[in-house]
PDB file of C-alpha atoms and ligand atoms in Angstrom:
ATOM      1  CA  MET Y   1      19.572  66.381  11.095  1.00 46.00           C
ATOM      2  CA  LYS Y   2      16.885  66.285  13.672  1.00 49.00           C
ATOM      3  CA  LEU Y   3      14.232  65.534  10.581  1.00 49.00           C
ATOM      4  CA  PHE Y   4      17.049  62.697   9.966  1.00 48.00           C
ATOM      5  CA  LYS Y   5      16.308  60.826  13.318  1.00 50.00           C
ATOM      6  CA  LYS Y   6      12.595  61.069  13.233  1.00 51.00           C
ATOM      7  CA  ILE Y   7      12.336  59.562   9.839  1.00 46.00           C
ATOM      8  CA  ILE Y   8      15.171  56.754  11.040  1.00 45.00           C
ATOM      9  CA  THR Y   9      12.398  56.744  14.381  1.00 46.00           C
ATOM     10  CA  LEU Y  10       9.053  56.493  12.577  1.00 46.00           C
ATOM     11  CA  MET Y  11      11.037  54.203   9.574  1.00 47.00           C
ATOM     12  CA  LEU Y  12      11.503  51.505  12.680  1.00 45.00           C
ATOM     13  CA  VAL Y  13       8.419  52.454  14.787  1.00 45.00           C
ATOM     14  CA  MET Y  14       6.542  51.267  10.886  1.00 46.00           C
ATOM     15  CA  THR Y  15       8.832  48.313  10.909  1.00 44.00           C
ATOM     16  CA  PHE Y  16       7.840  46.974  14.357  1.00 43.00           C
ATOM     17  CA  ALA Y  17       4.368  47.968  13.581  1.00 46.00           C
ATOM     18  CA  VAL Y  18       4.852  45.500  10.695  1.00 44.00           C
ATOM     19  CA  GLY Y  19       6.895  42.811  12.683  1.00 45.00           C
ATOM     20  CA  ALA Y  20       3.903  43.184  15.009  1.00 45.00           C
ATOM     21  CA  PHE Y  21       1.407  42.349  12.671  1.00 43.00           C
ATOM     22  CA  VAL Y  22       3.508  39.570  10.787  1.00 44.00           C
ATOM     23  CA  SER Y  23       4.001  37.459  13.225  1.00 47.00           C
ATOM     24  CA  ASP Y  24       0.385  37.867  14.793  1.00 49.00           C
ATOM     25  CA  TYR Y  25      -1.470  37.316  11.208  1.00 48.00           C
ATOM     26  CA  SER Y  26       1.270  34.786  10.930  1.00 51.00           C
ATOM     27  CA  THR Y  27      -0.565  33.633  14.670  1.00 51.00           C
ATOM     28  CA  VAL Y  28      -3.259  33.996  13.598  1.00 51.00           C
ATOM     29  CA  GLU Y  29      -2.609  31.455  10.715  1.00 53.00           C
ATOM     30  CA  ALA Y  30      -1.143  28.903  12.647  1.00 52.00           C
ATOM     31  CA  ALA Y  31      -4.478  28.518  15.551  1.00 52.00           C
ATOM     32  CA  LYS Y  32      -6.672  28.487  11.561  1.00 51.00           C
ATOM     33  CA  LYS Y  33      -4.625  25.301  10.330  1.00 51.00           C
ATOM     34  CA  LYS Y  34      -4.721  23.510  14.188  1.00 53.00           C
ATOM     35  CA  THR Y  35      -8.346  23.343  13.584  1.00 54.00           C
ATOM     36  CA  VAL Y  36      -8.797  22.564   9.967  1.00 64.00           C
ATOM     37  CA  LYS Y  37      -8.257  19.062  10.824  1.00 71.00           C
ATOM     38  CA  GLN Y  38      -5.887  17.334   8.282  1.00 81.00           C
ATOM     39  CA  LYS Y  39      -7.507  14.087   6.392  1.00 93.00           C
ATOM     40  CA  ASP Y  40      -6.428  10.761   7.182  1.00 97.00           C
ATOM     41  CA  ILE Y  41      -5.390   8.961   5.198  1.00 98.00           C
ATOM     42  CA  VAL Y  42      -7.007   5.415   3.905  1.00 98.00           C
ATOM     43  CA  VAL Y  43      -5.190   2.457   3.146  1.00 98.00           C
ATOM     44  CA  VAL Y  44      -7.576  -0.537   2.221  1.00 98.00           C
ATOM     45  CA  LEU Y  45      -6.152  -3.624   2.828  1.00 98.00           C
ATOM     46  CA  ASP Y  46      -6.981  -6.329   0.198  1.00 98.00           C
ATOM     47  CA  PRO Y  47      -6.383 -10.087   1.251  1.00 98.00           C
ATOM     48  CA  GLY Y  48      -5.696 -11.835  -1.463  1.00 97.00           C
ATOM     49  CA  HIS Y  49      -8.512 -15.196  -2.256  1.00 95.00           C
ATOM     50  CA  ASP Y  50     -11.070 -16.647   0.016  1.00 94.00           C
ATOM     51  CA  SER Y  51     -12.899 -19.301   0.682  1.00 92.00           C
ATOM     52  CA  VAL Y  52     -14.120 -20.663  -3.208  1.00 90.00           C
ATOM     53  CA  HIS Y  53     -10.801 -19.186  -4.468  1.00 91.00           C
ATOM     54  CA  HIS Y  54      -7.845 -20.278  -2.109  1.00 90.00           C
ATOM     55  CA  GLY Y  55      -4.942 -19.333  -4.172  1.00 94.00           C
ATOM     56  CA  PHE Y  56      -2.572 -21.869  -3.265  1.00 96.00           C
ATOM     57  CA  GLN Y  57      -3.117 -25.263  -0.875  1.00 96.00           C
ATOM     58  CA  ALA Y  58       0.009 -26.810  -0.428  1.00 96.00           C
ATOM     59  CA  TYR Y  59       2.247 -28.684   2.735  1.00 97.00           C
ATOM     60  CA  ASN Y  60      -0.744 -28.179   4.992  1.00 97.00           C
ATOM     61  CA  LEU Y  61      -0.876 -24.469   4.166  1.00 98.00           C
ATOM     62  CA  ASP Y  62      -3.624 -22.323   2.433  1.00 97.00           C
ATOM     63  CA  GLU Y  63      -3.363 -18.895   0.951  1.00 98.00           C
ATOM     64  CA  ALA Y  64      -6.269 -17.388   1.669  1.00 97.00           C
ATOM     65  CA  THR Y  65      -5.827 -18.481   5.354  1.00 97.00           C
ATOM     66  CA  ILE Y  66      -1.917 -17.051   5.430  1.00 98.00           C
ATOM     67  CA  ASN Y  67      -3.377 -13.297   3.728  1.00 98.00           C
ATOM     68  CA  LEU Y  68      -5.841 -13.066   6.299  1.00 98.00           C
ATOM     69  CA  TYR Y  69      -3.048 -12.806   9.120  1.00 98.00           C
ATOM     70  CA  ILE Y  70      -1.044 -10.890   7.592  1.00 98.00           C
ATOM     71  CA  ALA Y  71      -3.804  -7.834   6.190  1.00 98.00           C
ATOM     72  CA  TYR Y  72      -5.188  -8.240  10.125  1.00 98.00           C
ATOM     73  CA  TYR Y  73      -1.253  -7.967  11.904  1.00 98.00           C
ATOM     74  CA  CYS Y  74      -0.838  -5.307   9.102  1.00 98.00           C
ATOM     75  CA  LYS Y  75      -3.883  -3.210   9.899  1.00 98.00           C
ATOM     76  CA  ASN Y  76      -3.129  -3.667  13.972  1.00 98.00           C
ATOM     77  CA  GLU Y  77      -0.048  -2.600  13.145  1.00 98.00           C
ATOM     78  CA  LEU Y  78      -0.812   0.005  11.240  1.00 98.00           C
ATOM     79  CA  GLU Y  79      -4.042   1.830  13.262  1.00 98.00           C
ATOM     80  CA  ARG Y  80      -0.414   2.756  15.777  1.00 98.00           C
ATOM     81  CA  TYR Y  81      -0.133   5.103  13.840  1.00 98.00           C
ATOM     82  CA  ASN Y  82      -1.536   8.471  14.222  1.00 98.00           C
ATOM     83  CA  GLY Y  83      -3.683  10.337  10.616  1.00 98.00           C
ATOM     84  CA  VAL Y  84      -4.663   6.457   8.619  1.00 98.00           C
ATOM     85  CA  LYS Y  85      -7.751   4.927   8.459  1.00 98.00           C
ATOM     86  CA  VAL Y  86      -7.019   0.775   7.250  1.00 98.00           C
ATOM     87  CA  TYR Y  87     -10.135  -1.102   5.977  1.00 98.00           C
ATOM     88  CA  MET Y  88     -10.067  -5.117   4.476  1.00 98.00           C
ATOM     89  CA  THR Y  89     -11.494  -5.859   1.856  1.00 97.00           C
ATOM     90  CA  ARG Y  90     -12.673  -8.884   4.087  1.00 97.00           C
ATOM     91  CA  TYR Y  91     -12.819  -9.898   7.446  1.00 97.00           C
ATOM     92  CA  GLY Y  92     -12.906 -13.379   6.973  1.00 96.00           C
ATOM     93  CA  PHE Y  93     -12.796 -16.298   5.571  1.00 95.00           C
ATOM     94  CA  GLU Y  94     -16.184 -16.107   2.539  1.00 92.00           C
ATOM     95  CA  CYS Y  95     -15.982 -13.355  -0.225  1.00 90.00           C
ATOM     96  CA  PRO Y  96     -18.012 -10.493   1.300  1.00 90.00           C
ATOM     97  CA  TYR Y  97     -19.683  -9.805  -2.005  1.00 89.00           C
ATOM     98  CA  GLY Y  98     -21.208 -13.050  -3.091  1.00 82.00           C
ATOM     99  CA  ALA Y  99     -19.092 -15.468  -4.264  1.00 73.00           C
ATOM    100  CA  ASN Y 100     -19.247 -16.897  -7.818  1.00 81.00           C
ATOM    101  CA  PRO Y 101     -17.475 -20.413  -8.155  1.00 81.00           C
ATOM    102  CA  ASP Y 102     -17.228 -20.327 -11.299  1.00 81.00           C
ATOM    103  CA  SER Y 103     -15.127 -17.078 -11.311  1.00 82.00           C
ATOM    104  CA  ALA Y 104     -12.980 -15.038  -9.395  1.00 82.00           C
ATOM    105  CA  SER Y 105     -13.639 -11.875 -10.962  1.00 86.00           C
ATOM    106  CA  GLY Y 106     -17.233 -10.211  -9.530  1.00 86.00           C
ATOM    107  CA  CYS Y 107     -15.464 -10.656  -6.139  1.00 90.00           C
ATOM    108  CA  LEU Y 108     -12.800  -8.770  -7.820  1.00 93.00           C
ATOM    109  CA  SER Y 109     -14.715  -6.215  -8.915  1.00 94.00           C
ATOM    110  CA  ALA Y 110     -16.411  -5.788  -5.211  1.00 95.00           C
ATOM    111  CA  ARG Y 111     -12.909  -5.425  -3.618  1.00 97.00           C
ATOM    112  CA  VAL Y 112     -12.453  -2.763  -5.300  1.00 97.00           C
ATOM    113  CA  ASP Y 113     -16.025  -0.825  -5.432  1.00 97.00           C
ATOM    114  CA  TYR Y 114     -15.434  -1.026  -1.652  1.00 97.00           C
ATOM    115  CA  ALA Y 115     -12.451   0.744  -2.093  1.00 98.00           C
ATOM    116  CA  LYS Y 116     -13.576   3.330  -4.577  1.00 98.00           C
ATOM    117  CA  LYS Y 117     -16.202   4.184  -2.044  1.00 98.00           C
ATOM    118  CA  LEU Y 118     -14.307   4.294   1.050  1.00 98.00           C
ATOM    119  CA  LYS Y 119     -12.396   7.414  -0.925  1.00 98.00           C
ATOM    120  CA  ALA Y 120      -9.066   5.083  -0.452  1.00 98.00           C
ATOM    121  CA  ASP Y 121      -5.392   6.337  -1.045  1.00 98.00           C
ATOM    122  CA  PHE Y 122      -4.251   3.037  -1.448  1.00 98.00           C
ATOM    123  CA  TYR Y 123      -5.249  -0.084  -2.465  1.00 98.00           C
ATOM    124  CA  VAL Y 124      -2.488  -3.015  -1.023  1.00 98.00           C
ATOM    125  CA  SER Y 125      -3.758  -6.461  -1.940  1.00 98.00           C
ATOM    126  CA  ILE Y 126      -1.708  -9.418   0.233  1.00 98.00           C
ATOM    127  CA  HIS Y 127      -0.946 -12.649  -1.792  1.00 98.00           C
ATOM    128  CA  ASN Y 128       1.848 -15.772  -1.759  1.00 98.00           C
ATOM    129  CA  ASP Y 129       3.948 -17.210  -3.941  1.00 98.00           C
ATOM    130  CA  TYR Y 130       3.095 -20.587  -5.464  1.00 98.00           C
ATOM    131  CA  ASP Y 131       5.751 -21.756  -7.868  1.00 97.00           C
ATOM    132  CA  ALA Y 132       4.290 -23.145 -11.748  1.00 94.00           C
ATOM    133  CA  ASP Y 133       6.713 -25.149 -12.230  1.00 96.00           C
ATOM    134  CA  VAL Y 134       7.380 -26.688  -8.660  1.00 96.00           C
ATOM    135  CA  ASP Y 135      10.531 -25.398  -8.600  1.00 97.00           C
ATOM    136  CA  PRO Y 136      12.217 -25.432  -5.422  1.00 97.00           C
ATOM    137  CA  ASN Y 137      14.544 -22.898  -6.236  1.00 97.00           C
ATOM    138  CA  VAL Y 138      12.563 -19.489  -6.547  1.00 98.00           C
ATOM    139  CA  SER Y 139      11.840 -17.193  -3.794  1.00 98.00           C
ATOM    140  CA  GLY Y 140      11.230 -14.353  -2.268  1.00 98.00           C
ATOM    141  CA  CYS Y 141       9.316 -10.952  -2.229  1.00 98.00           C
ATOM    142  CA  LYS Y 142       8.402  -8.751  -4.967  1.00 98.00           C
ATOM    143  CA  VAL Y 143       5.682  -5.929  -5.201  1.00 98.00           C
ATOM    144  CA  ILE Y 144       3.520  -6.091  -8.961  1.00 98.00           C
ATOM    145  CA  ILE Y 145       2.653  -2.529  -9.433  1.00 98.00           C
ATOM    146  CA  PRO Y 146       0.395  -0.312 -12.552  1.00 98.00           C
ATOM    147  CA  ASN Y 147       2.252  -0.051 -15.839  1.00 98.00           C
ATOM    148  CA  PRO Y 148       3.080   3.648 -16.951  1.00 98.00           C
ATOM    149  CA  ASN Y 149       0.366   3.358 -19.067  1.00 98.00           C
ATOM    150  CA  TYR Y 150      -3.245   6.273 -18.733  1.00 98.00           C
ATOM    151  CA  ARG Y 151      -1.951   7.035 -15.799  1.00 98.00           C
ATOM    152  CA  PRO Y 152       2.127   7.120 -15.387  1.00 98.00           C
ATOM    153  CA  ASP Y 153       1.321   8.928 -11.436  1.00 98.00           C
ATOM    154  CA  LEU Y 154      -0.583   5.759  -9.705  1.00 98.00           C
ATOM    155  CA  CYS Y 155       3.083   3.798 -11.738  1.00 98.00           C
ATOM    156  CA  VAL Y 156       4.940   6.552  -9.381  1.00 98.00           C
ATOM    157  CA  ALA Y 157       3.212   5.618  -6.564  1.00 98.00           C
ATOM    158  CA  GLY Y 158       2.777   2.619  -6.885  1.00 98.00           C
ATOM    159  CA  TYR Y 159       6.765   2.200  -7.313  1.00 98.00           C
ATOM    160  CA  ASN Y 160       7.434   4.025  -3.779  1.00 98.00           C
ATOM    161  CA  MET Y 161       5.495   2.397  -2.685  1.00 98.00           C
ATOM    162  CA  ALA Y 162       6.722  -1.110  -2.878  1.00 98.00           C
ATOM    163  CA  SER Y 163      10.612   0.615  -2.757  1.00 98.00           C
ATOM    164  CA  SER Y 164       9.367   1.308   1.068  1.00 98.00           C
ATOM    165  CA  ILE Y 165       7.760  -2.392   0.956  1.00 98.00           C
ATOM    166  CA  LEU Y 166      10.998  -4.407  -0.345  1.00 98.00           C
ATOM    167  CA  THR Y 167      12.872  -2.480   2.044  1.00 98.00           C
ATOM    168  CA  GLN Y 168      11.011  -3.494   5.414  1.00 98.00           C
ATOM    169  CA  LEU Y 169      10.025  -6.738   3.729  1.00 98.00           C
ATOM    170  CA  THR Y 170      14.099  -7.826   3.205  1.00 98.00           C
ATOM    171  CA  ALA Y 171      15.109  -6.578   6.492  1.00 98.00           C
ATOM    172  CA  THR Y 172      12.856  -9.993   7.707  1.00 98.00           C
ATOM    173  CA  GLY Y 173      14.979 -12.113   5.811  1.00 98.00           C
ATOM    174  CA  LEU Y 174      13.408 -12.137   1.791  1.00 98.00           C
ATOM    175  CA  LYS Y 175      14.976 -12.681  -0.937  1.00 98.00           C
ATOM    176  CA  ILE Y 176      14.475 -10.355  -3.206  1.00 98.00           C
ATOM    177  CA  ASP Y 177      11.947 -12.509  -6.959  1.00 98.00           C
ATOM    178  CA  ASP Y 178      13.747 -11.878 -10.221  1.00 97.00           C
ATOM    179  CA  TRP Y 179      10.584 -13.136 -11.220  1.00 97.00           C
ATOM    180  CA  LYS Y 180      10.113 -15.299 -14.218  1.00 95.00           C
ATOM    181  CA  MET Y 181       7.700 -14.132 -15.454  1.00 94.00           C
ATOM    182  CA  CYS Y 182       8.727 -10.341 -15.961  1.00 94.00           C
ATOM    183  CA  PRO Y 183      12.680 -10.304 -14.838  1.00 95.00           C
ATOM    184  CA  ASN Y 184      13.989  -6.410 -14.146  1.00 96.00           C
ATOM    185  CA  GLY Y 185      16.387  -7.976 -10.880  1.00 97.00           C
ATOM    186  CA  THR Y 186      14.519  -5.996  -8.671  1.00 98.00           C
ATOM    187  CA  GLY Y 187      11.698  -7.716  -7.333  1.00 98.00           C
ATOM    188  CA  ILE Y 188       9.119  -4.414  -8.940  1.00 98.00           C
ATOM    189  CA  VAL Y 189       7.399  -5.106 -11.649  1.00 98.00           C
ATOM    190  CA  THR Y 190       4.891  -4.490 -13.942  1.00 98.00           C
ATOM    191  CA  ARG Y 191       2.874  -6.825 -16.394  1.00 98.00           C
ATOM    192  CA  ASP Y 192       0.610  -6.005 -19.290  1.00 97.00           C
ATOM    193  CA  SER Y 193      -2.521  -7.339 -20.413  1.00 97.00           C
ATOM    194  CA  ALA Y 194      -2.312  -9.003 -23.794  1.00 96.00           C
ATOM    195  CA  GLY Y 195      -4.912  -7.785 -24.874  1.00 95.00           C
ATOM    196  CA  GLY Y 196      -6.858  -5.521 -23.050  1.00 97.00           C
ATOM    197  CA  LYS Y 197      -6.653  -1.331 -23.528  1.00 98.00           C
ATOM    198  CA  TYR Y 198      -7.368   1.745 -21.160  1.00 98.00           C
ATOM    199  CA  PRO Y 199      -9.512   4.127 -23.091  1.00 97.00           C
ATOM    200  CA  ASP Y 200      -6.343   5.915 -24.896  1.00 97.00           C
ATOM    201  CA  GLY Y 201      -5.374   2.475 -26.430  1.00 97.00           C
ATOM    202  CA  SER Y 202      -3.015   2.428 -23.899  1.00 98.00           C
ATOM    203  CA  ALA Y 203      -2.182  -1.863 -22.967  1.00 98.00           C
ATOM    204  CA  LYS Y 204      -4.007  -2.662 -19.297  1.00 98.00           C
ATOM    205  CA  ASP Y 205      -2.278  -3.995 -16.562  1.00 98.00           C
ATOM    206  CA  TYR Y 206      -2.937  -7.616 -16.599  1.00 97.00           C
ATOM    207  CA  TYR Y 207      -4.094  -8.068 -13.289  1.00 97.00           C
ATOM    208  CA  ALA Y 208      -8.041  -6.913 -12.330  1.00 96.00           C
ATOM    209  CA  VAL Y 209      -7.144  -5.450  -9.305  1.00 96.00           C
ATOM    210  CA  ILE Y 210      -3.914  -3.697 -10.648  1.00 98.00           C
ATOM    211  CA  ASN Y 211      -5.850  -2.155 -14.027  1.00 98.00           C
ATOM    212  CA  LYS Y 212      -9.346  -2.271 -12.080  1.00 98.00           C
ATOM    213  CA  THR Y 213      -8.259   0.088  -9.480  1.00 98.00           C
ATOM    214  CA  LYS Y 214      -6.446   2.475 -12.397  1.00 98.00           C
ATOM    215  CA  SER Y 215      -9.064   3.114 -13.970  1.00 97.00           C
ATOM    216  CA  ASN Y 216     -11.205   3.717 -10.495  1.00 97.00           C
ATOM    217  CA  GLY Y 217      -7.695   6.711 -10.434  1.00 97.00           C
ATOM    218  CA  MET Y 218      -6.741   5.088  -6.809  1.00 98.00           C
ATOM    219  CA  PRO Y 219      -2.633   3.294  -6.785  1.00 98.00           C
ATOM    220  CA  GLY Y 220      -3.569  -0.761  -6.617  1.00 98.00           C
ATOM    221  CA  ILE Y 221       0.020  -2.958  -5.666  1.00 98.00           C
ATOM    222  CA  ILE Y 222       0.076  -6.930  -5.077  1.00 98.00           C
ATOM    223  CA  ILE Y 223       2.611  -7.822  -2.913  1.00 98.00           C
ATOM    224  CA  GLU Y 224       4.290 -11.839  -2.854  1.00 98.00           C
ATOM    225  CA  HIS Y 225       6.057 -12.334  -0.085  1.00 98.00           C
ATOM    226  CA  ALA Y 226       7.252 -15.487  -0.540  1.00 98.00           C
ATOM    227  CA  TYR Y 227       7.156 -18.850  -1.997  1.00 98.00           C
ATOM    228  CA  VAL Y 228       5.361 -21.619  -0.697  1.00 98.00           C
ATOM    229  CA  THR Y 229       7.053 -24.377  -3.073  1.00 98.00           C
ATOM    230  CA  ASN Y 230       9.903 -22.912  -1.524  1.00 98.00           C
ATOM    231  CA  LYS Y 231      11.177 -24.580   1.657  1.00 98.00           C
ATOM    232  CA  ALA Y 232      13.018 -21.295   3.222  1.00 98.00           C
ATOM    233  CA  ASP Y 233      10.237 -19.486   2.618  1.00 98.00           C
ATOM    234  CA  ARG Y 234       8.093 -21.966   3.765  1.00 98.00           C
ATOM    235  CA  GLU Y 235       9.363 -22.590   6.845  1.00 98.00           C
ATOM    236  CA  ASN Y 236      11.209 -19.329   7.611  1.00 98.00           C
ATOM    237  CA  HIS Y 237       7.872 -17.205   6.964  1.00 98.00           C
ATOM    238  CA  LEU Y 238       4.619 -18.648   5.751  1.00 98.00           C
ATOM    239  CA  SER Y 239       4.615 -22.104   9.002  1.00 98.00           C
ATOM    240  CA  THR Y 240       3.316 -19.888  11.884  1.00 98.00           C
ATOM    241  CA  VAL Y 241       1.794 -17.466  13.277  1.00 98.00           C
ATOM    242  CA  GLU Y 242       4.578 -15.450  14.207  1.00 98.00           C
ATOM    243  CA  GLN Y 243       6.125 -15.229  10.889  1.00 98.00           C
ATOM    244  CA  TYR Y 244       2.587 -14.104   9.435  1.00 98.00           C
ATOM    245  CA  GLN Y 245       3.104 -11.462  12.495  1.00 98.00           C
ATOM    246  CA  GLN Y 246       6.449  -9.939  10.716  1.00 98.00           C
ATOM    247  CA  LEU Y 247       5.216 -10.374   7.733  1.00 98.00           C
ATOM    248  CA  GLY Y 248       2.238  -7.276   8.195  1.00 98.00           C
ATOM    249  CA  VAL Y 249       3.994  -5.295  10.359  1.00 98.00           C
ATOM    250  CA  ALA Y 250       6.713  -5.066   7.911  1.00 98.00           C
ATOM    251  CA  ASP Y 251       3.418  -4.357   5.624  1.00 98.00           C
ATOM    252  CA  ALA Y 252       2.809  -1.703   7.629  1.00 98.00           C
ATOM    253  CA  THR Y 253       5.558   0.126   8.584  1.00 98.00           C
ATOM    254  CA  ALA Y 254       6.699   0.254   4.695  1.00 98.00           C
ATOM    255  CA  ILE Y 255       3.677   2.312   4.215  1.00 98.00           C
ATOM    256  CA  ALA Y 256       3.710   4.085   7.511  1.00 98.00           C
ATOM    257  CA  ASN Y 257       7.036   5.750   6.205  1.00 98.00           C
ATOM    258  CA  TYR Y 258       5.847   6.075   2.885  1.00 98.00           C
ATOM    259  CA  TYR Y 259       3.243   8.273   3.570  1.00 98.00           C
ATOM    260  CA  GLY Y 260       5.353   9.876   6.602  1.00 98.00           C
ATOM    261  CA  LEU Y 261       3.644   8.519   9.540  1.00 98.00           C
ATOM    262  CA  LYS Y 262       3.732   9.199  13.102  1.00 98.00           C
ATOM    263  CA  LEU Y 263       3.531   6.742  15.864  1.00 97.00           C
ATOM    264  CA  LYS Y 264       0.621   8.176  18.430  1.00 96.00           C
TER     265      LYS Y 264
HETATM  266 ZN1   ZN F   1      -2.208 -14.952  -4.263  1.00 61.36          ZN
END
């Protein structure tokens, strides 16, 4: 019986010792983790178009200018969160990479190169729409995401970010655009190039900023916020600085939610 008691006591002492060691070790590890700074998420916002390639110019509204406003408001809002660095592919009206009046392609490539240099985690291209048939009934928001080819993980990232964005944009009163080019009812669409291929032979994404970001290993999306050719979209979302701010804040909130960022 005495021996038994001794063994029990020894076991208890050992348990305590091991427990103390483990908790000491955990404390040290936790302290170590605190001193290793987590890498900030890098988001590159791309205000679509510029002073040479304007996008739409209609109803006294200029898409390149509206996109720039939305991007600035998005950047300001996103910078209220911890753990994120936000850059823009242009901060002024001109293409900062040398505008070629005959083609936007060089500027689009240079924008993606800029994001690559920054090791961007996400490339978010900010646009607004003009219905090619000037159909006044076409309205609402959609997000064009990478197709599932070549880098399916970037398609998944694009899909999840797009869901987050559409949640916020529809909360501003915008409808979902069931885009007639690629209708599926969800407002989250992909569009394939007719002839272009990725290195594995699969169809490239149609839009340059999507196929170029994908080729550089980054998820890239295009947000089409609203239609200038629709009266309600134009008057309620694209006409005042306050409306641009609302769209920029919606985009920022969506990006912050996607990454689970916390306000400073
Ligand atoms: Zn555009």
